[in-house]
Each structure stands twice: as structure tokens, then as C-alpha cells.
Amino acid sequence: MNTKHLTIRPATIHDAPIIASALTMALGEEAMKMYCGENCQSVLEELAQMENTQYSYHNALIADVDGIPAGAIIGYDGARLHELREPTLRLIQERTGQTFSHIQDETNPHEYYLDSLGVLPEYRNLGIGSKLLIALRDKAFSEGHKRAGLLVNTENLKAEHLYLSLGFERIECRNFFGHPMWHLQATNPQERR
């Protein structure tokens, strides 16, 4: 498949389906069903349509290929994690009855967190994931953030290699939802001067 025209743009409320799909691709369908129930796509779409959740369309960029949404990336200021998480967990509880007693923080207040990235299968291996990642990282830096961070499963060597090639570095290993994850960060080039 040849990419005729790729555009990276801010998401709109109408992009909730591709945002929900990206979350499922990033976190895995079984994990999403465990946390959001059997109707997880619907719950995730509702979260994406809301104004102030972790997965709000306000926090997403979309990759369009020839005008068709092909992928999405979601990220936000790590200092806002708890503020954004609260309505996210509240909606999940309302829709599924699922409660969460303690969730480890996946980010910290001193970084812009690149939460989830997903590209539809028919558009993979075209460099779209890299372009989305670079676009959101650069957006964070242009907004004045000093660091952009993300988590990657320690066993996902292909993804880690991509992130390292884009200027991310290992900071620490974290246990998140029972899985060992590398916490990677990229530093704003303006900070290195």
C-alpha cells in the first residue's frame, strides 16, 4: 500500500472511535476488557468524547491517510495525571461496576506523558507510528515541557528500539499493572543548551 497523503492533526470529538481503537491496540484487548468490561470499545469512545479525561480527544493527535483516520496517539501533562484519571475511573465504575483501589502512577509531574499509540493493521509498517510519536513529542516541547516520557514493556524490544531511535533513553524500570516496564524519556533540545 502506498501512502498518498499523510496528515497529522489534532483530534476532534468525532475521532472517538479511532482513539478508542488506539487505546485497545496499545494496551491489548484482554486488558481493556478486564478494566472496561466486555463493552470496552463503547466505554473508551465515551471517555474519548469527554472534555477532561486521560483519553479525551483534547489529548490526542490523529494520523489521516488520504483523509481516513489510520492511527492515534494520546498524551498529557504528567502533572495533571490525577486530575484526568479521576473522571476516567469514575466513568469506568459507572459503566462496569469496576472499582480500582490503587493504581500506580505511570508518569510523574515533571514530564509530558505519551500514554498510548495505535495504528490500524492495514496502515502499519508505513512509518505512521513514528510520525505520530514525533508529532506529539514535539508538540509537548513546543508547549514548554522539558521532558516527554513513556512506558514500554521490557519484552517489547521492537517498540523500545523505535523509541530509542527517536531520542528516548531508559530512566528506570517500573512495575505497572503487574508488568515490568521501561520508563523512557526524551529531553527537550532547548534544555540541553
PDB file of N, CA, C and O in Angstrom, residues 145-187:
ATOM      1  N   HIS A 145       7.331  21.940  27.706  1.00  0.00           N
ATOM      2  CA  HIS A 145       7.681  20.804  28.562  1.00  0.00           C
ATOM      3  C   HIS A 145       9.156  20.452  28.367  1.00  0.00           C
ATOM      4  O   HIS A 145       9.660  20.455  27.240  1.00  0.00           O
ATOM      5  N   LYS A 146       9.823  20.145  29.457  1.00  0.00           N
ATOM      6  CA  LYS A 146      11.257  19.834  29.405  1.00  0.00           C
ATOM      7  C   LYS A 146      11.520  18.392  29.008  1.00  0.00           C
ATOM      8  O   LYS A 146      12.550  18.082  28.422  1.00  0.00           O
ATOM      9  N   ARG A 147      10.564  17.498  29.341  1.00  0.00           N
ATOM     10  CA  ARG A 147      10.744  16.078  29.052  1.00  0.00           C
ATOM     11  C   ARG A 147       9.436  15.462  28.558  1.00  0.00           C
ATOM     12  O   ARG A 147       8.363  15.842  29.004  1.00  0.00           O
ATOM     13  N   ALA A 148       9.596  14.474  27.695  1.00  0.00           N
ATOM     14  CA  ALA A 148       8.470  13.643  27.274  1.00  0.00           C
ATOM     15  C   ALA A 148       8.811  12.226  27.705  1.00  0.00           C
ATOM     16  O   ALA A 148       9.951  11.775  27.522  1.00  0.00           O
ATOM     17  N   GLY A 149       7.855  11.538  28.307  1.00  0.00           N
ATOM     18  CA  GLY A 149       8.117  10.193  28.793  1.00  0.00           C
ATOM     19  C   GLY A 149       7.077   9.204  28.343  1.00  0.00           C
ATOM     20  O   GLY A 149       5.976   9.578  27.918  1.00  0.00           O
ATOM     21  N   LEU A 150       7.431   7.934  28.452  1.00  0.00           N
ATOM     22  CA  LEU A 150       6.508   6.855  28.106  1.00  0.00           C
ATOM     23  C   LEU A 150       6.957   5.589  28.806  1.00  0.00           C
ATOM     24  O   LEU A 150       8.067   5.509  29.329  1.00  0.00           O
ATOM     25  N   LEU A 151       6.074   4.615  28.827  1.00  0.00           N
ATOM     26  CA  LEU A 151       6.404   3.283  29.340  1.00  0.00           C
ATOM     27  C   LEU A 151       6.350   2.292  28.190  1.00  0.00           C
ATOM     28  O   LEU A 151       5.489   2.401  27.314  1.00  0.00           O
ATOM     29  N   VAL A 152       7.253   1.321  28.223  1.00  0.00           N
ATOM     30  CA  VAL A 152       7.230   0.247  27.241  1.00  0.00           C
ATOM     31  C   VAL A 152       7.554  -1.050  27.974  1.00  0.00           C
ATOM     32  O   VAL A 152       8.435  -1.087  28.839  1.00  0.00           O
ATOM     33  N   ASN A 153       6.822  -2.090  27.643  1.00  0.00           N
ATOM     34  CA  ASN A 153       7.059  -3.397  28.242  1.00  0.00           C
ATOM     35  C   ASN A 153       8.506  -3.817  27.988  1.00  0.00           C
ATOM     36  O   ASN A 153       9.003  -3.677  26.868  1.00  0.00           O
ATOM     37  N   THR A 154       9.167  -4.320  29.023  1.00  0.00           N
ATOM     38  CA  THR A 154      10.583  -4.696  28.884  1.00  0.00           C
ATOM     39  C   THR A 154      10.797  -5.785  27.838  1.00  0.00           C
ATOM     40  O   THR A 154      11.908  -5.943  27.335  1.00  0.00           O
ATOM     41  N   GLU A 155       9.741  -6.506  27.491  1.00  0.00           N
ATOM     42  CA  GLU A 155       9.865  -7.573  26.485  1.00  0.00           C
ATOM     43  C   GLU A 155       9.547  -7.086  25.071  1.00  0.00           C
ATOM     44  O   GLU A 155       9.713  -7.834  24.108  1.00  0.00           O
ATOM     45  N   ASN A 156       9.092  -5.841  24.934  1.00  0.00           N
ATOM     46  CA  ASN A 156       8.734  -5.307  23.621  1.00  0.00           C
ATOM     47  C   ASN A 156       9.948  -4.599  23.013  1.00  0.00           C
ATOM     48  O   ASN A 156      10.024  -3.375  22.963  1.00  0.00           O
ATOM     49  N   LEU A 157      10.900  -5.393  22.567  1.00  0.00           N
ATOM     50  CA  LEU A 157      12.172  -4.866  22.075  1.00  0.00           C
ATOM     51  C   LEU A 157      12.001  -4.036  20.808  1.00  0.00           C
ATOM     52  O   LEU A 157      12.708  -3.038  20.621  1.00  0.00           O
ATOM     53  N   LYS A 158      11.075  -4.413  19.952  1.00  0.00           N
ATOM     54  CA  LYS A 158      10.858  -3.668  18.707  1.00  0.00           C
ATOM     55  C   LYS A 158      10.400  -2.244  19.014  1.00  0.00           C
ATOM     56  O   LYS A 158      10.927  -1.280  18.450  1.00  0.00           O
ATOM     57  N   ALA A 159       9.422  -2.107  19.921  1.00  0.00           N
ATOM     58  CA  ALA A 159       8.933  -0.772  20.279  1.00  0.00           C
ATOM     59  C   ALA A 159      10.024   0.026  20.982  1.00  0.00           C
ATOM     60  O   ALA A 159      10.230   1.207  20.691  1.00  0.00           O
ATOM     61  N   GLU A 160      10.740  -0.629  21.906  1.00  0.00           N
ATOM     62  CA  GLU A 160      11.806   0.092  22.614  1.00  0.00           C
ATOM     63  C   GLU A 160      12.861   0.589  21.631  1.00  0.00           C
ATOM     64  O   GLU A 160      13.343   1.723  21.737  1.00  0.00           O
ATOM     65  N   HIS A 161      13.222  -0.225  20.663  1.00  0.00           N
ATOM     66  CA  HIS A 161      14.209   0.186  19.653  1.00  0.00           C
ATOM     67  C   HIS A 161      13.721   1.436  18.908  1.00  0.00           C
ATOM     68  O   HIS A 161      14.505   2.364  18.671  1.00  0.00           O
ATOM     69  N   LEU A 162      12.446   1.465  18.553  1.00  0.00           N
ATOM     70  CA  LEU A 162      11.882   2.640  17.883  1.00  0.00           C
ATOM     71  C   LEU A 162      12.032   3.873  18.767  1.00  0.00           C
ATOM     72  O   LEU A 162      12.518   4.917  18.334  1.00  0.00           O
ATOM     73  N   TYR A 163      11.625   3.748  20.036  1.00  0.00           N
ATOM     74  CA  TYR A 163      11.685   4.895  20.946  1.00  0.00           C
ATOM     75  C   TYR A 163      13.125   5.369  21.143  1.00  0.00           C
ATOM     76  O   TYR A 163      13.395   6.575  21.136  1.00  0.00           O
ATOM     77  N   LEU A 164      14.048   4.446  21.300  1.00  0.00           N
ATOM     78  CA  LEU A 164      15.456   4.814  21.472  1.00  0.00           C
ATOM     79  C   LEU A 164      15.976   5.523  20.231  1.00  0.00           C
ATOM     80  O   LEU A 164      16.745   6.487  20.331  1.00  0.00           O
ATOM     81  N   SER A 165      15.544   5.080  19.052  1.00  0.00           N
ATOM     82  CA  SER A 165      15.994   5.710  17.807  1.00  0.00           C
ATOM     83  C   SER A 165      15.458   7.130  17.656  1.00  0.00           C
ATOM     84  O   SER A 165      16.005   7.925  16.890  1.00  0.00           O
ATOM     85  N   LEU A 166      14.419   7.460  18.407  1.00  0.00           N
ATOM     86  CA  LEU A 166      13.815   8.794  18.338  1.00  0.00           C
ATOM     87  C   LEU A 166      14.272   9.697  19.488  1.00  0.00           C
ATOM     88  O   LEU A 166      13.687  10.746  19.732  1.00  0.00           O
ATOM     89  N   GLY A 167      15.322   9.267  20.196  1.00  0.00           N
ATOM     90  CA  GLY A 167      15.908  10.124  21.212  1.00  0.00           C
ATOM     91  C   GLY A 167      15.471   9.853  22.635  1.00  0.00           C
ATOM     92  O   GLY A 167      15.862  10.581  23.550  1.00  0.00           O
ATOM     93  N   PHE A 168      14.687   8.821  22.850  1.00  0.00           N
ATOM     94  CA  PHE A 168      14.291   8.453  24.213  1.00  0.00           C
ATOM     95  C   PHE A 168      15.407   7.628  24.846  1.00  0.00           C
ATOM     96  O   PHE A 168      16.141   6.923  24.147  1.00  0.00           O
ATOM     97  N   GLU A 169      15.516   7.716  26.172  1.00  0.00           N
ATOM     98  CA  GLU A 169      16.511   6.959  26.911  1.00  0.00           C
ATOM     99  C   GLU A 169      15.857   6.284  28.103  1.00  0.00           C
ATOM    100  O   GLU A 169      14.903   6.818  28.683  1.00  0.00           O
ATOM    101  N   ARG A 170      16.414   5.132  28.501  1.00  0.00           N
ATOM    102  CA  ARG A 170      15.925   4.442  29.696  1.00  0.00           C
ATOM    103  C   ARG A 170      16.227   5.280  30.933  1.00  0.00           C
ATOM    104  O   ARG A 170      17.351   5.724  31.123  1.00  0.00           O
ATOM    105  N   ILE A 171      15.208   5.446  31.785  1.00  0.00           N
ATOM    106  CA  ILE A 171      15.365   6.169  33.035  1.00  0.00           C
ATOM    107  C   ILE A 171      15.325   5.194  34.204  1.00  0.00           C
ATOM    108  O   ILE A 171      16.123   5.283  35.131  1.00  0.00           O
ATOM    109  N   GLU A 172      14.358   4.272  34.155  1.00  0.00           N
ATOM    110  CA  GLU A 172      14.180   3.314  35.252  1.00  0.00           C
ATOM    111  C   GLU A 172      13.274   2.185  34.781  1.00  0.00           C
ATOM    112  O   GLU A 172      12.656   2.273  33.727  1.00  0.00           O
ATOM    113  N   CYS A 173      13.188   1.164  35.599  1.00  0.00           N
ATOM    114  CA  CYS A 173      12.239   0.083  35.364  1.00  0.00           C
ATOM    115  C   CYS A 173      11.128   0.230  36.394  1.00  0.00           C
ATOM    116  O   CYS A 173      11.389   0.425  37.579  1.00  0.00           O
ATOM    117  N   ARG A 174       9.877   0.202  35.929  1.00  0.00           N
ATOM    118  CA  ARG A 174       8.721   0.315  36.809  1.00  0.00           C
ATOM    119  C   ARG A 174       7.848  -0.918  36.643  1.00  0.00           C
ATOM    120  O   ARG A 174       7.760  -1.492  35.570  1.00  0.00           O
ATOM    121  N   ASN A 175       7.172  -1.274  37.712  1.00  0.00           N
ATOM    122  CA  ASN A 175       6.182  -2.334  37.652  1.00  0.00           C
ATOM    123  C   ASN A 175       4.829  -1.651  37.512  1.00  0.00           C
ATOM    124  O   ASN A 175       4.426  -0.890  38.383  1.00  0.00           O
ATOM    125  N   PHE A 176       4.158  -1.867  36.379  1.00  0.00           N
ATOM    126  CA  PHE A 176       2.876  -1.205  36.137  1.00  0.00           C
ATOM    127  C   PHE A 176       1.840  -2.265  35.768  1.00  0.00           C
ATOM    128  O   PHE A 176       2.022  -3.002  34.809  1.00  0.00           O
ATOM    129  N   PHE A 177       0.770  -2.335  36.556  1.00  0.00           N
ATOM    130  CA  PHE A 177      -0.263  -3.362  36.389  1.00  0.00           C
ATOM    131  C   PHE A 177       0.353  -4.759  36.320  1.00  0.00           C
ATOM    132  O   PHE A 177      -0.047  -5.605  35.524  1.00  0.00           O
ATOM    133  N   GLY A 178       1.366  -4.979  37.152  1.00  0.00           N
ATOM    134  CA  GLY A 178       1.982  -6.300  37.255  1.00  0.00           C
ATOM    135  C   GLY A 178       2.989  -6.637  36.186  1.00  0.00           C
ATOM    136  O   GLY A 178       3.438  -7.777  36.099  1.00  0.00           O
ATOM    137  N   HIS A 179       3.338  -5.670  35.335  1.00  0.00           N
ATOM    138  CA  HIS A 179       4.290  -5.923  34.252  1.00  0.00           C
ATOM    139  C   HIS A 179       5.516  -5.029  34.412  1.00  0.00           C
ATOM    140  O   HIS A 179       5.378  -3.835  34.676  1.00  0.00           O
ATOM    141  N   PRO A 180       6.710  -5.588  34.212  1.00  0.00           N
ATOM    142  CA  PRO A 180       7.902  -4.731  34.238  1.00  0.00           C
ATOM    143  C   PRO A 180       7.941  -3.868  32.975  1.00  0.00           C
ATOM    144  O   PRO A 180       7.805  -4.371  31.861  1.00  0.00           O
ATOM    145  N   MET A 181       8.116  -2.571  33.189  1.00  0.00           N
ATOM    146  CA  MET A 181       8.093  -1.612  32.087  1.00  0.00           C
ATOM    147  C   MET A 181       9.323  -0.715  32.177  1.00  0.00           C
ATOM    148  O   MET A 181       9.709  -0.297  33.268  1.00  0.00           O
ATOM    149  N   TRP A 182       9.898  -0.408  31.011  1.00  0.00           N
ATOM    150  CA  TRP A 182      10.940   0.611  30.975  1.00  0.00           C
ATOM    151  C   TRP A 182      10.267   1.971  30.933  1.00  0.00           C
ATOM    152  O   TRP A 182       9.346   2.192  30.144  1.00  0.00           O
ATOM    153  N   HIS A 183      10.721   2.869  31.789  1.00  0.00           N
ATOM    154  CA  HIS A 183      10.301   4.262  31.731  1.00  0.00           C
ATOM    155  C   HIS A 183      11.357   4.969  30.897  1.00  0.00           C
ATOM    156  O   HIS A 183      12.524   5.018  31.271  1.00  0.00           O
ATOM    157  N   LEU A 184      10.951   5.474  29.735  1.00  0.00           N
ATOM    158  CA  LEU A 184      11.858   6.158  28.817  1.00  0.00           C
ATOM    159  C   LEU A 184      11.512   7.643  28.788  1.00  0.00           C
ATOM    160  O   LEU A 184      10.342   8.015  28.928  1.00  0.00           O
ATOM    161  N   GLN A 185      12.520   8.472  28.586  1.00  0.00           N
ATOM    162  CA  GLN A 185      12.298   9.909  28.456  1.00  0.00           C
ATOM    163  C   GLN A 185      13.140  10.478  27.327  1.00  0.00           C
ATOM    164  O   GLN A 185      14.250  10.008  27.069  1.00  0.00           O
ATOM    165  N   ALA A 186      12.594  11.517  26.698  1.00  0.00           N
ATOM    166  CA  ALA A 186      13.341  12.351  25.755  1.00  0.00           C
ATOM    167  C   ALA A 186      13.379  13.747  26.355  1.00  0.00           C
ATOM    168  O   ALA A 186      12.406  14.192  26.964  1.00  0.00           O
ATOM    169  N   THR A 187      14.507  14.422  26.179  1.00  0.00           N
ATOM    170  CA  THR A 187      14.679  15.762  26.737  1.00  0.00           C
ATOM    171  C   THR A 187      14.531  16.795  25.622  1.00  0.00           C
ATOM    172  O   THR A 187      15.056  16.611  24.525  1.00  0.00           O
TER     173      THR A 187
END
